[in-house]
Amino acid sequence: MSVPCEVIARRFLPALRALVARELIERHGLAQSKVASLLGVTQASISHYLSAKRGKLRGLICKPEELKSMAREIADKIASGSVGPEELPKLFCEMCTRLKREKGLLPPGRT
């Protein structure tokens, strides 16, 4: 039996990171090395995200459109400088909590 956080850590977060990386590179014109630094991963990880070797959009607990919307929101915050690398884990946790709440995986009032 997998608990929601395991499923999210295994599938949701890599897919979200991949989409955020793509947004930062394609829409905001950042280099792979800069995106890797911002996301706290290696440049090789970013390359794998971009080539779809990692962070695939299958087996998710939400629709790809929902995930893309979250990724765009995060990428825009990163690109504008309103969220720095040290605040990024909290932002990912907030997105995860929001998703779990929307999908009924988290009891009301829990964070």
XYZ file of N, CA, C and O in Angstrom:
444
model
N 0.847 -1.180 0.000
C 0.000 0.000 0.000
C 0.892 1.243 0.000
O 1.794 1.365 0.802
N 0.614 2.144 -0.919
C 1.363 3.394 -1.000
C 0.547 4.509 -0.366
O -0.653 4.626 -0.616
N 1.194 5.300 0.436
C 0.524 6.469 1.008
C 0.647 7.614 0.011
O 1.547 7.616 -0.840
N -0.261 8.608 0.082
C -0.257 9.687 -0.914
C 1.105 10.355 -1.112
O 1.486 10.643 -2.241
N 1.855 10.577 -0.057
C 3.154 11.249 -0.211
C 4.141 10.403 -1.013
O 4.960 10.944 -1.748
N 4.068 9.072 -0.892
C 4.947 8.208 -1.678
C 4.614 8.313 -3.159
O 5.507 8.423 -3.993
N 3.340 8.270 -3.464
C 2.901 8.364 -4.860
C 3.320 9.710 -5.432
O 3.843 9.790 -6.547
N 3.121 10.745 -4.670
C 3.459 12.081 -5.140
C 4.968 12.229 -5.309
O 5.435 12.775 -6.308
N 5.747 11.732 -4.367
C 7.207 11.842 -4.468
C 7.744 11.047 -5.650
O 8.693 11.462 -6.312
N 7.126 9.948 -5.951
C 7.604 9.071 -7.017
C 7.175 9.528 -8.404
O 7.927 9.405 -9.365
N 5.953 10.059 -8.523
C 5.418 10.381 -9.845
C 5.147 11.863 -10.056
O 5.534 12.426 -11.070
N 4.458 12.471 -9.120
C 4.019 13.854 -9.286
C 5.190 14.835 -9.293
O 5.311 15.663 -10.191
N 6.072 14.770 -8.297
C 7.159 15.744 -8.194
C 8.127 15.696 -9.379
O 8.475 16.755 -9.911
N 8.560 14.517 -9.835
C 9.424 14.525 -11.018
C 8.733 15.109 -12.258
O 9.352 15.845 -13.024
N 7.468 14.790 -12.433
C 6.727 15.341 -13.577
C 6.586 16.856 -13.440
O 6.743 17.593 -14.420
N 6.313 17.328 -12.236
C 6.192 18.766 -12.010
C 7.535 19.453 -12.253
O 7.603 20.487 -12.925
N 8.622 18.884 -11.723
C 9.958 19.449 -11.950
C 10.278 19.503 -13.446
O 10.837 20.482 -13.930
N 9.933 18.449 -14.170
C 10.198 18.409 -15.609
C 9.458 19.531 -16.327
O 10.025 20.215 -17.188
N 8.209 19.745 -15.970
C 7.427 20.799 -16.610
C 7.928 22.186 -16.219
O 7.949 23.102 -17.050
N 8.322 22.351 -14.961
C 8.873 23.639 -14.526
C 10.162 23.918 -15.302
O 10.374 25.035 -15.801
N 11.011 22.912 -15.425
C 12.262 23.076 -16.171
C 11.977 23.486 -17.609
O 12.592 24.419 -18.143
N 11.040 22.807 -18.239
C 10.682 23.127 -19.627
C 10.163 24.565 -19.740
O 10.541 25.299 -20.659
N 9.320 24.969 -18.817
C 8.795 26.340 -18.819
C 9.926 27.364 -18.691
O 9.959 28.355 -19.408
N 10.829 27.122 -17.753
C 11.924 28.062 -17.519
C 12.850 28.169 -18.732
O 13.339 29.250 -19.055
N 13.054 27.067 -19.425
C 13.938 27.067 -20.586
C 13.236 27.635 -21.816
O 13.761 28.513 -22.496
N 12.030 27.153 -22.089
C 11.345 27.540 -23.321
C 10.661 28.904 -23.243
O 10.738 29.682 -24.184
N 9.986 29.196 -22.157
C 9.257 30.470 -22.055
C 10.099 31.602 -21.497
O 9.875 32.759 -21.830
N 11.024 31.252 -20.611
C 11.797 32.306 -19.943
C 13.239 32.387 -20.425
O 13.992 33.256 -19.989
N 13.645 31.483 -21.317
C 14.944 31.556 -21.955
C 16.150 31.293 -21.072
O 17.252 31.748 -21.369
N 15.961 30.542 -19.988
C 17.085 30.237 -19.112
C 17.870 29.033 -19.628
O 17.325 28.153 -20.289
N 19.148 29.005 -19.314
C 20.010 27.885 -19.700
C 19.755 26.688 -18.784
O 19.335 26.849 -17.634
N 20.036 25.497 -19.298
C 19.856 24.275 -18.506
C 20.631 24.339 -17.197
O 20.122 23.934 -16.154
N 21.854 24.839 -17.229
C 22.666 24.902 -16.007
C 22.053 25.846 -14.977
O 22.078 25.558 -13.776
N 21.477 26.950 -15.429
C 20.820 27.898 -14.519
C 19.571 27.257 -13.914
O 19.320 27.357 -12.711
N 18.790 26.576 -14.737
C 17.580 25.904 -14.256
C 17.949 24.822 -13.246
O 17.298 24.684 -12.210
N 19.007 24.082 -13.527
C 19.462 23.043 -12.596
C 19.804 23.656 -11.252
O 19.403 23.147 -10.202
N 20.502 24.760 -11.276
C 20.874 25.456 -10.042
C 19.637 25.935 -9.282
O 19.539 25.772 -8.066
N 18.693 26.505 -10.003
C 17.467 27.010 -9.375
C 16.627 25.895 -8.759
O 16.024 26.071 -7.706
N 16.583 24.746 -9.433
C 15.757 23.636 -8.959
C 16.508 22.704 -8.008
O 15.918 21.771 -7.455
N 17.806 22.924 -7.845
C 18.588 22.094 -6.932
C 18.840 20.686 -7.436
O 18.893 19.735 -6.660
N 18.967 20.557 -8.761
C 19.267 19.267 -9.374
C 20.469 19.455 -10.297
O 20.955 20.565 -10.482
N 20.943 18.385 -10.885
C 22.073 18.480 -11.804
C 21.604 18.886 -13.200
O 20.421 18.727 -13.542
N 22.537 19.357 -13.993
C 22.226 19.689 -15.386
C 21.814 18.426 -16.134
O 20.942 18.465 -16.990
N 22.402 17.283 -15.779
C 22.026 16.014 -16.407
C 20.557 15.684 -16.124
O 19.848 15.168 -16.998
N 20.098 15.981 -14.917
C 18.683 15.762 -14.588
C 17.787 16.619 -15.476
O 16.759 16.152 -15.976
N 18.182 17.863 -15.685
C 17.394 18.747 -16.550
C 17.355 18.188 -17.964
O 16.298 18.162 -18.608
N 18.483 17.694 -18.453
C 18.530 17.080 -19.776
C 17.581 15.885 -19.854
O 16.855 15.719 -20.839
N 17.555 15.061 -18.804
C 16.639 13.914 -18.773
C 15.180 14.372 -18.732
O 14.321 13.750 -19.358
N 14.889 15.441 -18.001
C 13.522 15.974 -17.973
C 13.106 16.425 -19.376
O 11.995 16.154 -19.827
N 14.003 17.127 -20.058
C 13.673 17.664 -21.378
C 13.520 16.582 -22.435
O 12.750 16.734 -23.370
N 14.249 15.490 -22.287
C 14.157 14.399 -23.262
C 13.116 13.357 -22.859
O 12.989 12.321 -23.511
N 12.377 13.633 -21.786
C 11.308 12.753 -21.283
C 11.824 11.397 -20.807
O 11.089 10.426 -20.786
N 13.103 11.332 -20.425
C 13.625 10.111 -19.817
C 13.252 10.058 -18.339
O 13.315 9.011 -17.716
N 12.874 11.195 -17.810
C 12.506 11.308 -16.398
C 11.339 12.290 -16.307
O 11.248 13.217 -17.095
N 10.438 12.078 -15.344
C 9.341 13.016 -15.131
C 8.207 12.891 -16.127
O 7.635 13.879 -16.566
N 7.842 11.667 -16.457
C 6.778 11.439 -17.436
C 5.405 11.745 -16.844
O 5.187 11.639 -15.650
N 4.479 12.098 -17.720
C 3.131 12.493 -17.309
C 2.152 11.323 -17.336
O 1.007 11.478 -17.690
N 2.573 10.170 -16.920
C 1.637 9.029 -16.887
C 1.493 8.550 -15.442
O 2.397 8.714 -14.623
N 0.358 7.976 -15.165
C 0.116 7.437 -13.836
C 0.002 8.503 -12.759
O 0.245 8.237 -11.594
N -0.385 9.701 -13.157
C -0.496 10.797 -12.190
C -1.867 10.790 -11.534
O -2.811 10.191 -12.039
N -1.971 11.499 -10.419
C -3.249 11.579 -9.728
C -4.028 12.820 -10.143
O -5.047 13.135 -9.557
N -3.529 13.518 -11.158
C -4.238 14.695 -11.657
C -4.130 14.708 -13.176
O -3.360 13.963 -13.774
N -4.899 15.574 -13.793
C -4.861 15.717 -15.244
C -3.587 16.463 -15.631
O -3.130 17.347 -14.901
N -3.015 16.128 -16.779
C -1.811 16.838 -17.228
C -1.995 18.354 -17.278
O -1.069 19.096 -16.984
N -3.207 18.803 -17.614
C -3.456 20.248 -17.685
C -3.311 20.901 -16.310
O -2.823 22.023 -16.200
N -3.752 20.199 -15.268
C -3.601 20.723 -13.907
C -2.132 20.852 -13.548
O -1.702 21.853 -12.974
N -1.371 19.845 -13.893
C 0.051 19.847 -13.592
C 0.767 20.943 -14.379
O 1.622 21.654 -13.845
N 0.406 21.109 -15.637
C 1.015 22.157 -16.461
C 0.710 23.541 -15.903
O 1.567 24.427 -15.923
N -0.495 23.722 -15.406
C -0.863 24.999 -14.794
C -0.021 25.273 -13.548
O 0.466 26.398 -13.339
N 0.171 24.262 -12.721
C 1.014 24.408 -11.530
C 2.452 24.735 -11.924
O 3.094 25.586 -11.318
N 2.944 24.033 -12.947
C 4.317 24.250 -13.406
C 4.507 25.672 -13.911
O 5.510 26.323 -13.612
N 3.546 26.158 -14.659
C 3.637 27.533 -15.182
C 3.649 28.528 -14.032
O 4.430 29.481 -14.032
N 2.806 28.301 -13.045
C 2.739 29.179 -11.870
C 4.092 29.210 -11.146
O 4.601 30.283 -10.800
N 4.679 28.050 -10.937
C 5.970 27.973 -10.251
C 7.065 28.616 -11.095
O 7.872 29.405 -10.594
N 7.108 28.295 -12.383
C 8.139 28.848 -13.264
C 8.060 30.367 -13.317
O 9.094 31.051 -13.296
N 6.851 30.906 -13.377
C 6.693 32.357 -13.411
C 7.222 33.003 -12.136
O 7.856 34.054 -12.180
N 6.973 32.362 -11.001
C 7.470 32.887 -9.723
C 8.990 32.826 -9.664
O 9.640 33.752 -9.176
N 9.562 31.746 -10.162
C 11.019 31.610 -10.175
C 11.628 32.659 -11.098
O 12.576 33.361 -10.734
N 11.090 32.772 -12.309
C 11.634 33.695 -13.307
C 11.521 35.158 -12.869
O 12.404 35.959 -13.177
N 10.464 35.478 -12.144
C 10.284 36.864 -11.692
C 11.149 37.189 -10.477
O 11.266 38.346 -10.091
N 11.713 36.164 -9.871
C 12.546 36.370 -8.693
C 11.766 36.420 -7.394
O 12.333 36.658 -6.333
N 10.463 36.173 -7.459
C 9.657 36.215 -6.232
C 9.831 34.958 -5.387
O 9.448 34.934 -4.221
N 10.401 33.907 -5.987
C 10.715 32.681 -5.260
C 12.155 32.301 -5.590
O 12.509 32.149 -6.760
N 12.964 32.155 -4.559
C 14.351 31.745 -4.745
C 14.515 30.265 -4.474
O 13.577 29.606 -4.001
N 15.695 29.730 -4.755
C 15.935 28.293 -4.552
C 15.646 27.821 -3.128
O 15.179 26.708 -2.930
N 15.896 28.683 -2.133
C 15.661 28.274 -0.746
C 14.174 28.174 -0.410
O 13.791 27.472 0.516
N 13.326 28.865 -1.157
C 11.876 28.828 -0.909
C 11.162 27.802 -1.787
O 9.987 27.518 -1.582
N 11.862 27.259 -2.753
C 11.252 26.335 -3.704
C 10.690 25.067 -3.068
O 9.577 24.660 -3.402
N 11.400 24.428 -2.127
C 10.810 23.228 -1.507
C 9.461 23.515 -0.854
O 8.527 22.717 -0.981
N 9.332 24.654 -0.200
C 8.057 25.008 0.428
C 6.969 25.181 -0.629
O 5.837 24.739 -0.442
N 7.318 25.798 -1.757
C 6.344 25.988 -2.827
C 5.901 24.648 -3.408
O 4.716 24.427 -3.647
N 6.839 23.721 -3.598
C 6.480 22.382 -4.080
C 5.569 21.679 -3.064
O 4.599 21.023 -3.444
N 5.867 21.836 -1.778
C 5.019 21.230 -0.745
C 3.614 21.820 -0.768
O 2.630 21.096 -0.598
N 3.522 23.119 -0.979
C 2.206 23.764 -1.060
C 1.402 23.224 -2.239
O 0.199 22.975 -2.122
N 2.057 23.039 -3.377
C 1.376 22.490 -4.558
C 0.919 21.059 -4.283
O -0.184 20.664 -4.637
N 1.774 20.292 -3.638
C 1.458 18.911 -3.304
C 0.257 18.855 -2.352
O -0.674 18.073 -2.555
N 0.284 19.679 -1.325
C -0.814 19.718 -0.354
C -2.114 20.136 -1.036
O -3.170 19.549 -0.792
N -2.024 21.133 -1.906
C -3.214 21.593 -2.635
C -3.788 20.458 -3.483
O -4.993 20.208 -3.477
N -2.914 19.740 -4.158
C -3.366 18.625 -4.986
C -3.997 17.527 -4.146
O -5.061 17.006 -4.488
N -3.352 17.159 -3.042
C -3.902 16.108 -2.178
C -5.266 16.522 -1.639
O -6.176 15.696 -1.557
N -5.414 17.788 -1.278
C -6.695 18.266 -0.759
C -7.773 18.206 -1.852
O -8.879 17.727 -1.632
N -7.435 18.679 -3.063
C -8.390 18.678 -4.174
C -8.814 17.270 -4.574
O -9.929 17.051 -4.998
N -7.905 16.311 -4.430
C -8.199 14.930 -4.826
C -8.751 14.089 -3.676
O -8.941 12.889 -3.818
N -8.978 14.732 -2.532
C -9.549 14.016 -1.399
C -8.579 13.079 -0.709
O -9.000 12.150 -0.027
N -7.299 13.315 -0.880
C -6.289 12.465 -0.252
C -5.816 13.011 1.087
O -5.019 12.383 1.771
N -6.318 14.173 1.447
C -5.921 14.821 2.681
C -7.169 15.274 3.415
O -7.997 15.978 2.838
N -7.349 14.879 4.661
C -8.540 15.305 5.390
C -8.597 16.832 5.504
O -7.546 17.470 5.606
N -9.777 17.432 5.503
C -9.903 18.876 5.642
C -9.210 19.351 6.931
O -9.247 18.685 7.957
N -8.553 20.496 6.844
C -7.886 21.070 7.999
C -6.472 20.578 8.209
O -5.747 21.107 9.032
N -6.053 19.553 7.482
C -4.682 19.021 7.617
C -3.785 19.692 6.596
O -4.192 20.016 5.508
N -2.512 19.844 6.938
C -1.549 20.423 5.995
C -0.409 19.466 5.745
O -0.235 18.502 6.402
